[in-house]
XYZ file of N, CA, C and O in Angstrom:
504
model
N 98.899 -25.718 10.109
C 97.574 -25.485 9.564
C 97.488 -24.022 9.136
O 97.785 -23.120 9.892
N 97.074 -23.809 7.908
C 96.956 -22.463 7.376
C 95.575 -21.903 7.695
O 94.574 -22.495 7.378
N 95.551 -20.768 8.330
C 94.268 -20.129 8.667
C 94.155 -18.804 7.939
O 95.064 -17.999 7.944
N 93.008 -18.602 7.336
C 92.723 -17.333 6.696
C 91.872 -16.530 7.664
O 90.850 -17.008 8.132
N 92.318 -15.336 7.974
C 91.543 -14.508 8.888
C 90.630 -13.593 8.095
O 90.996 -13.084 7.040
N 89.462 -13.427 8.607
C 88.478 -12.544 7.995
C 88.226 -11.415 8.965
O 88.068 -11.652 10.164
N 88.176 -10.193 8.463
C 87.913 -9.080 9.371
C 86.487 -9.206 9.905
O 85.620 -9.796 9.264
N 86.245 -8.670 11.098
C 84.938 -8.840 11.744
C 83.758 -8.346 10.920
O 82.706 -8.993 10.905
N 83.886 -7.221 10.242
C 82.755 -6.702 9.469
C 82.421 -7.605 8.281
O 81.249 -7.812 7.975
N 83.438 -8.156 7.644
C 83.183 -9.087 6.547
C 82.453 -10.323 7.063
O 81.503 -10.804 6.435
N 82.858 -10.815 8.221
C 82.196 -11.976 8.826
C 80.752 -11.639 9.190
O 79.841 -12.448 8.963
N 80.505 -10.455 9.740
C 79.142 -10.052 10.102
C 78.273 -9.908 8.859
O 77.102 -10.290 8.871
N 78.828 -9.386 7.794
C 78.080 -9.268 6.539
C 77.680 -10.651 6.022
O 76.560 -10.856 5.553
N 78.616 -11.594 6.089
C 78.336 -12.956 5.618
C 77.277 -13.625 6.486
O 76.385 -14.308 5.977
N 77.339 -13.439 7.786
C 76.321 -14.010 8.681
C 74.944 -13.406 8.379
O 73.932 -14.108 8.379
N 74.916 -12.119 8.104
C 73.668 -11.459 7.747
C 73.107 -12.042 6.449
O 71.917 -12.338 6.339
N 73.974 -12.232 5.481
C 73.564 -12.793 4.192
C 73.031 -14.211 4.369
O 71.978 -14.562 3.822
N 73.724 -15.022 5.157
C 73.268 -16.393 5.395
C 71.921 -16.419 6.114
O 71.039 -17.215 5.772
N 71.770 -15.557 7.103
C 70.499 -15.495 7.835
C 69.357 -15.147 6.887
O 68.292 -15.774 6.925
N 69.563 -14.177 6.013
C 68.518 -13.780 5.066
C 68.181 -14.916 4.110
O 67.004 -15.153 3.803
N 69.189 -15.626 3.650
C 68.944 -16.742 2.739
C 68.117 -17.823 3.417
O 67.202 -18.391 2.823
N 68.436 -18.124 4.680
C 67.670 -19.133 5.424
C 66.249 -18.657 5.691
O 65.304 -19.432 5.564
N 66.100 -17.397 6.077
C 64.756 -16.874 6.329
C 63.904 -16.942 5.069
O 62.717 -17.267 5.124
N 64.512 -16.647 3.935
C 63.801 -16.738 2.658
C 63.421 -18.184 2.362
O 62.287 -18.461 1.967
N 64.335 -19.113 2.580
C 64.070 -20.531 2.328
C 62.904 -21.035 3.176
O 62.065 -21.804 2.704
N 62.838 -20.566 4.429
C 61.765 -20.983 5.333
C 60.474 -20.192 5.110
O 59.476 -20.459 5.784
N 60.494 -19.222 4.208
C 59.344 -18.328 3.983
C 58.907 -17.718 5.309
O 57.719 -17.627 5.613
N 59.893 -17.273 6.094
C 59.644 -16.719 7.426
C 58.889 -15.401 7.332
O 59.268 -14.512 6.567
N 57.822 -15.288 8.107
C 57.032 -14.053 8.176
C 57.271 -13.410 9.544
O 56.860 -13.964 10.560
N 57.907 -12.243 9.567
C 58.165 -11.578 10.850
C 56.895 -11.179 11.594
O 56.892 -11.082 12.807
N 55.809 -10.963 10.856
C 54.530 -10.583 11.480
C 53.431 -11.451 10.873
O 53.425 -11.688 9.662
N 52.500 -11.908 11.708
C 51.396 -12.714 11.180
C 50.653 -11.952 10.078
O 50.338 -10.774 10.223
N 50.435 -12.615 8.972
C 49.716 -11.999 7.858
C 50.564 -11.070 7.012
O 50.101 -10.576 5.991
N 51.802 -10.822 7.437
C 52.679 -9.941 6.671
C 53.446 -10.713 5.611
O 53.296 -11.927 5.475
N 54.276 -9.997 4.869
C 55.053 -10.673 3.832
C 56.180 -11.512 4.441
O 56.651 -11.236 5.542
N 56.578 -12.529 3.710
C 57.724 -13.320 4.149
C 59.001 -12.588 3.739
O 58.971 -11.648 2.942
N 60.112 -13.026 4.298
C 61.400 -12.432 3.950
C 61.707 -12.848 2.512
O 62.012 -13.999 2.230
N 61.543 -11.882 1.622
C 61.683 -12.106 0.185
C 61.936 -10.747 -0.471
O 61.946 -9.726 0.221
N 62.122 -10.712 -1.790
C 62.357 -9.428 -2.450
C 61.249 -8.399 -2.241
O 61.455 -7.220 -2.496
N 60.095 -8.812 -1.731
C 59.022 -7.847 -1.465
C 59.228 -7.115 -0.143
O 58.421 -6.263 0.214
N 60.289 -7.416 0.568
C 60.529 -6.826 1.885
C 61.862 -6.069 1.896
O 62.875 -6.577 1.420
N 61.856 -4.884 2.466
C 63.082 -4.073 2.478
C 64.208 -4.740 3.265
O 65.383 -4.617 2.895
N 63.875 -5.476 4.330
C 64.934 -6.141 5.113
C 65.708 -7.147 4.259
O 66.905 -7.339 4.461
N 65.015 -7.775 3.343
C 65.662 -8.731 2.431
C 66.785 -8.022 1.672
O 67.912 -8.505 1.608
N 66.470 -6.878 1.115
C 67.458 -6.121 0.344
C 68.560 -5.587 1.256
O 69.734 -5.604 0.881
N 68.184 -5.127 2.439
C 69.178 -4.603 3.373
C 70.159 -5.677 3.824
O 71.303 -5.386 4.152
N 69.735 -6.927 3.838
C 70.603 -8.015 4.285
C 71.401 -8.636 3.137
O 72.492 -9.154 3.359
N 70.879 -8.577 1.923
C 71.525 -9.279 0.810
C 72.228 -8.393 -0.214
O 73.145 -8.851 -0.892
N 71.819 -7.153 -0.350
C 72.416 -6.272 -1.355
C 73.869 -5.977 -0.983
O 74.141 -5.400 0.068
N 74.822 -6.374 -1.830
C 76.226 -6.127 -1.503
C 76.583 -4.641 -1.436
O 77.597 -4.264 -0.847
N 75.735 -3.787 -2.009
C 76.005 -2.349 -2.019
C 75.373 -1.595 -0.847
O 75.585 -0.401 -0.694
N 74.603 -2.278 -0.004
C 73.957 -1.587 1.109
C 74.984 -1.259 2.196
O 76.095 -1.773 2.202
N 74.600 -0.421 3.107
C 75.509 -0.027 4.188
C 75.397 -1.007 5.353
O 74.402 -1.706 5.527
N 76.442 -1.026 6.167
C 76.410 -1.860 7.369
C 75.346 -1.373 8.338
O 74.752 -2.169 9.067
N 75.062 -0.083 8.340
C 74.009 0.453 9.209
C 72.652 -0.140 8.813
O 71.851 -0.507 9.680
N 72.407 -0.270 7.519
C 71.143 -0.865 7.067
C 71.105 -2.355 7.387
O 70.056 -2.887 7.750
N 72.247 -3.029 7.249
C 72.311 -4.445 7.623
C 71.994 -4.606 9.111
O 71.213 -5.473 9.494
N 72.616 -3.777 9.927
C 72.379 -3.831 11.374
C 70.911 -3.570 11.682
O 70.299 -4.286 12.476
N 70.322 -2.576 11.055
C 68.912 -2.262 11.283
C 68.000 -3.425 10.918
O 67.051 -3.741 11.644
N 68.295 -4.095 9.808
C 67.486 -5.245 9.395
C 67.639 -6.392 10.392
O 66.658 -7.035 10.765
N 68.856 -6.632 10.836
C 69.093 -7.690 11.833
C 68.347 -7.381 13.128
O 67.711 -8.257 13.718
N 68.416 -6.139 13.567
C 67.721 -5.752 14.798
C 66.209 -5.915 14.644
O 65.532 -6.387 15.552
N 65.688 -5.539 13.486
C 64.246 -5.634 13.254
C 63.770 -7.089 13.213
O 62.661 -7.391 13.657
N 64.584 -7.990 12.706
C 64.180 -9.384 12.574
C 64.508 -10.226 13.806
O 63.967 -11.316 13.979
N 65.376 -9.721 14.657
C 65.803 -10.501 15.823
C 64.640 -10.903 16.726
O 64.492 -12.076 17.081
N 63.798 -9.960 17.091
C 62.697 -10.248 18.010
C 61.701 -11.255 17.428
O 61.344 -12.225 18.100
N 61.233 -11.077 16.176
C 60.314 -12.082 15.636
C 60.952 -13.469 15.495
O 60.284 -14.481 15.672
N 62.235 -13.524 15.190
C 62.910 -14.825 15.101
C 62.951 -15.478 16.479
O 62.634 -16.661 16.626
N 63.308 -14.709 17.509
C 63.347 -15.266 18.867
C 61.964 -15.746 19.309
O 61.831 -16.798 19.944
N 60.940 -14.986 18.960
C 59.571 -15.384 19.300
C 59.209 -16.694 18.591
O 58.631 -17.603 19.193
N 59.578 -16.827 17.326
C 59.294 -18.045 16.565
C 60.075 -19.238 17.117
O 59.569 -20.365 17.125
N 61.288 -19.004 17.589
C 62.080 -20.073 18.205
C 61.339 -20.630 19.412
O 61.237 -21.853 19.581
N 60.797 -19.756 20.240
C 60.044 -20.198 21.424
C 58.818 -21.015 21.031
O 58.523 -22.041 21.642
N 58.102 -20.560 20.011
C 56.907 -21.275 19.546
C 57.293 -22.673 19.059
O 56.655 -23.671 19.422
N 58.340 -22.764 18.260
C 58.763 -24.056 17.719
C 59.300 -24.972 18.822
O 59.107 -26.183 18.771
N 59.947 -24.404 19.826
C 60.444 -25.207 20.941
C 59.272 -25.816 21.703
O 59.312 -27.004 22.081
N 58.213 -25.042 21.899
C 57.034 -25.570 22.590
C 56.391 -26.681 21.765
O 55.997 -27.716 22.314
N 56.295 -26.497 20.462
C 55.744 -27.538 19.583
C 56.603 -28.798 19.652
O 56.082 -29.911 19.698
N 57.896 -28.621 19.636
C 58.810 -29.755 19.679
C 58.740 -30.507 20.991
O 58.714 -31.743 21.011
N 58.685 -29.774 22.091
C 58.585 -30.422 23.400
C 57.300 -31.225 23.498
O 57.281 -32.331 24.029
N 56.224 -30.666 22.969
C 54.935 -31.360 23.003
C 54.963 -32.597 22.103
O 54.537 -33.678 22.506
N 55.487 -32.451 20.899
C 55.471 -33.542 19.929
C 56.389 -34.686 20.325
O 56.090 -35.845 20.068
N 57.521 -34.346 20.949
C 58.522 -35.376 21.219
C 58.619 -35.789 22.682
O 59.497 -36.556 23.047
N 57.720 -35.304 23.503
C 57.790 -35.587 24.942
C 57.862 -37.077 25.231
O 58.657 -37.506 26.072
N 57.075 -37.860 24.556
C 57.055 -39.296 24.819
C 57.664 -40.114 23.685
O 57.816 -41.322 23.829
N 57.992 -39.485 22.585
C 58.467 -40.215 21.416
C 59.973 -40.450 21.415
O 60.461 -41.262 20.641
N 60.706 -39.770 22.239
C 62.157 -39.901 22.239
C 62.640 -40.499 23.556
O 62.132 -40.154 24.617
N 63.665 -41.325 23.478
C 64.260 -41.795 24.730
C 65.014 -40.632 25.382
O 65.429 -39.698 24.689
N 65.170 -40.666 26.684
C 65.893 -39.576 27.355
C 67.328 -39.465 26.833
O 67.978 -40.475 26.565
N 67.790 -38.252 26.662
C 69.154 -38.003 26.203
C 70.022 -37.724 27.422
O 69.867 -36.688 28.061
N 70.961 -38.613 27.747
C 71.778 -38.404 28.947
C 72.677 -37.173 28.848
O 73.137 -36.648 29.859
N 72.914 -36.690 27.643
C 73.803 -35.543 27.450
C 73.053 -34.226 27.313
O 73.663 -33.170 27.255
N 71.737 -34.288 27.190
C 70.903 -33.096 27.008
C 71.371 -32.291 25.798
O 71.378 -31.069 25.797
N 71.777 -33.008 24.740
C 72.342 -32.354 23.566
C 71.424 -32.384 22.354
O 71.674 -31.660 21.394
N 70.379 -33.210 22.369
C 69.514 -33.273 21.194
C 68.596 -32.058 21.170
O 68.312 -31.448 22.192
N 68.152 -31.709 19.970
C 67.242 -30.584 19.822
C 65.948 -30.873 20.562
O 65.406 -31.962 20.461
N 65.450 -29.905 21.250
C 64.155 -29.997 21.929
C 63.157 -29.094 21.202
O 62.435 -28.325 21.819
N 63.156 -29.205 19.886
C 62.334 -28.334 19.056
C 61.971 -29.054 17.775
O 62.337 -30.213 17.585
N 61.288 -28.382 16.893
C 60.966 -28.927 15.574
C 62.149 -28.697 14.637
O 63.093 -27.965 14.963
N 62.083 -29.282 13.446
C 63.138 -29.033 12.457
C 63.187 -27.549 12.103
O 64.266 -26.961 11.988
N 62.021 -26.935 11.935
C 61.965 -25.494 11.648
C 62.578 -24.710 12.804
O 63.314 -23.746 12.607
N 62.283 -25.131 14.024
C 62.830 -24.463 15.196
C 64.345 -24.557 15.258
O 65.020 -23.601 15.629
N 64.888 -25.716 14.882
C 66.341 -25.877 14.867
C 66.970 -24.918 13.859
O 67.981 -24.270 14.152
N 66.358 -24.815 12.683
C 66.857 -23.877 11.672
C 66.765 -22.446 12.190
O 67.702 -21.648 12.027
N 65.655 -22.109 12.842
C 65.499 -20.752 13.382
C 66.512 -20.465 14.489
O 66.970 -19.328 14.626
N 66.872 -21.479 15.271
C 67.896 -21.266 16.302
C 69.233 -20.900 15.677
O 69.940 -20.023 16.176
N 69.583 -21.545 14.588
C 70.828 -21.214 13.886
C 70.732 -19.810 13.293
O 71.668 -19.007 13.392
N 69.604 -19.496 12.683
C 69.389 -18.157 12.123
C 69.485 -17.107 13.228
O 70.124 -16.064 13.051
N 68.863 -17.377 14.368
C 68.936 -16.449 15.495
C 70.360 -16.216 15.950
O 70.752 -15.087 16.272
N 71.159 -17.283 15.957
C 72.567 -17.151 16.354
C 73.342 -16.319 15.328
O 74.182 -15.479 15.698
N 73.070 -16.534 14.037
C 73.721 -15.731 12.998
C 73.388 -14.248 13.163
O 74.270 -13.383 13.116
N 72.103 -13.963 13.371
C 71.663 -12.580 13.531
C 72.267 -11.954 14.783
O 72.765 -10.828 14.744
N 72.240 -12.686 15.892
C 72.792 -12.151 17.151
C 74.279 -11.852 17.008
O 74.752 -10.803 17.469
N 75.008 -12.737 16.372
C 76.447 -12.508 16.197
C 76.697 -11.320 15.281
O 77.598 -10.514 15.535
N 75.917 -11.204 14.220
C 76.079 -10.061 13.314
C 75.809 -8.751 14.051
O 76.583 -7.788 13.928
N 74.729 -8.706 14.823
C 74.409 -7.491 15.586
C 75.558 -7.146 16.531
O 76.018 -5.998 16.582
N 76.010 -8.136 17.274
C 77.098 -7.920 18.237
C 78.347 -7.381 17.543
O 78.985 -6.444 18.023
N 78.676 -7.960 16.399
C 79.881 -7.533 15.672
C 79.714 -6.138 15.105
O 80.624 -5.296 15.245
N 78.590 -5.865 14.449
C 78.384 -4.527 13.899
C 78.483 -3.479 15.005
O 79.131 -2.438 14.838
N 77.832 -3.743 16.133
C 77.875 -2.779 17.243
C 79.277 -2.632 17.816
O 79.715 -1.517 18.113
N 80.006 -3.738 17.951
C 81.376 -3.680 18.471
C 82.304 -2.907 17.529
O 83.275 -2.283 17.982
N 81.974 -2.931 16.246
C 82.785 -2.209 15.253
C 82.328 -0.768 15.062
O 82.799 -0.074 14.183
N 81.374 -0.336 15.881
C 80.946 1.066 15.857
C 79.882 1.412 14.837
O 79.614 2.599 14.596
N 79.243 0.406 14.254
C 78.165 0.670 13.285
C 76.939 1.125 14.063
O 76.589 0.533 15.072
N 76.306 2.183 13.591
C 75.095 2.704 14.219
C 73.985 2.794 13.194
O 74.239 3.073 12.030
N 72.767 2.583 13.654
C 71.600 2.688 12.759
C 71.158 4.124 12.709
O 71.177 4.857 13.643
C-alpha cells in the first residue's frame, strides 16, 4: 500500500481550512448577535487565506475553539432532549447523542483541536 506522508503543518493548515469551510456552511456565530464565520470576519480570512501565517491560523483556531465547544454542549442537550424517547437504546453507545448540527460541530471541534495541538507542537506562537 502506497502512503503519502504530509508534514504536520500542512495537515494542520488543511484542518483549519476545513473547519472554516464547515463553520461558514453552518453560518456559525461565535457570539450571539455577532457576525457568522464569513468574509465579514477576520477569523475567516485567517483560516482560509493561503498567504496568512500559521500564527494567525492558530490565533483564529484558539478564538473559535471555546464558542464551538459551547455550541457542541448546547446541541448535545437539544439532542438528548429530542431523542430521549424516540430512539431505541444503542447497546454500543456509538450513535450520536446530539442534533445533526451538533454532530457537525463535534467534527469541526475535533479539526480545530487537532490544528491547535499541531501548530503548538511545531512551535507556532500567536
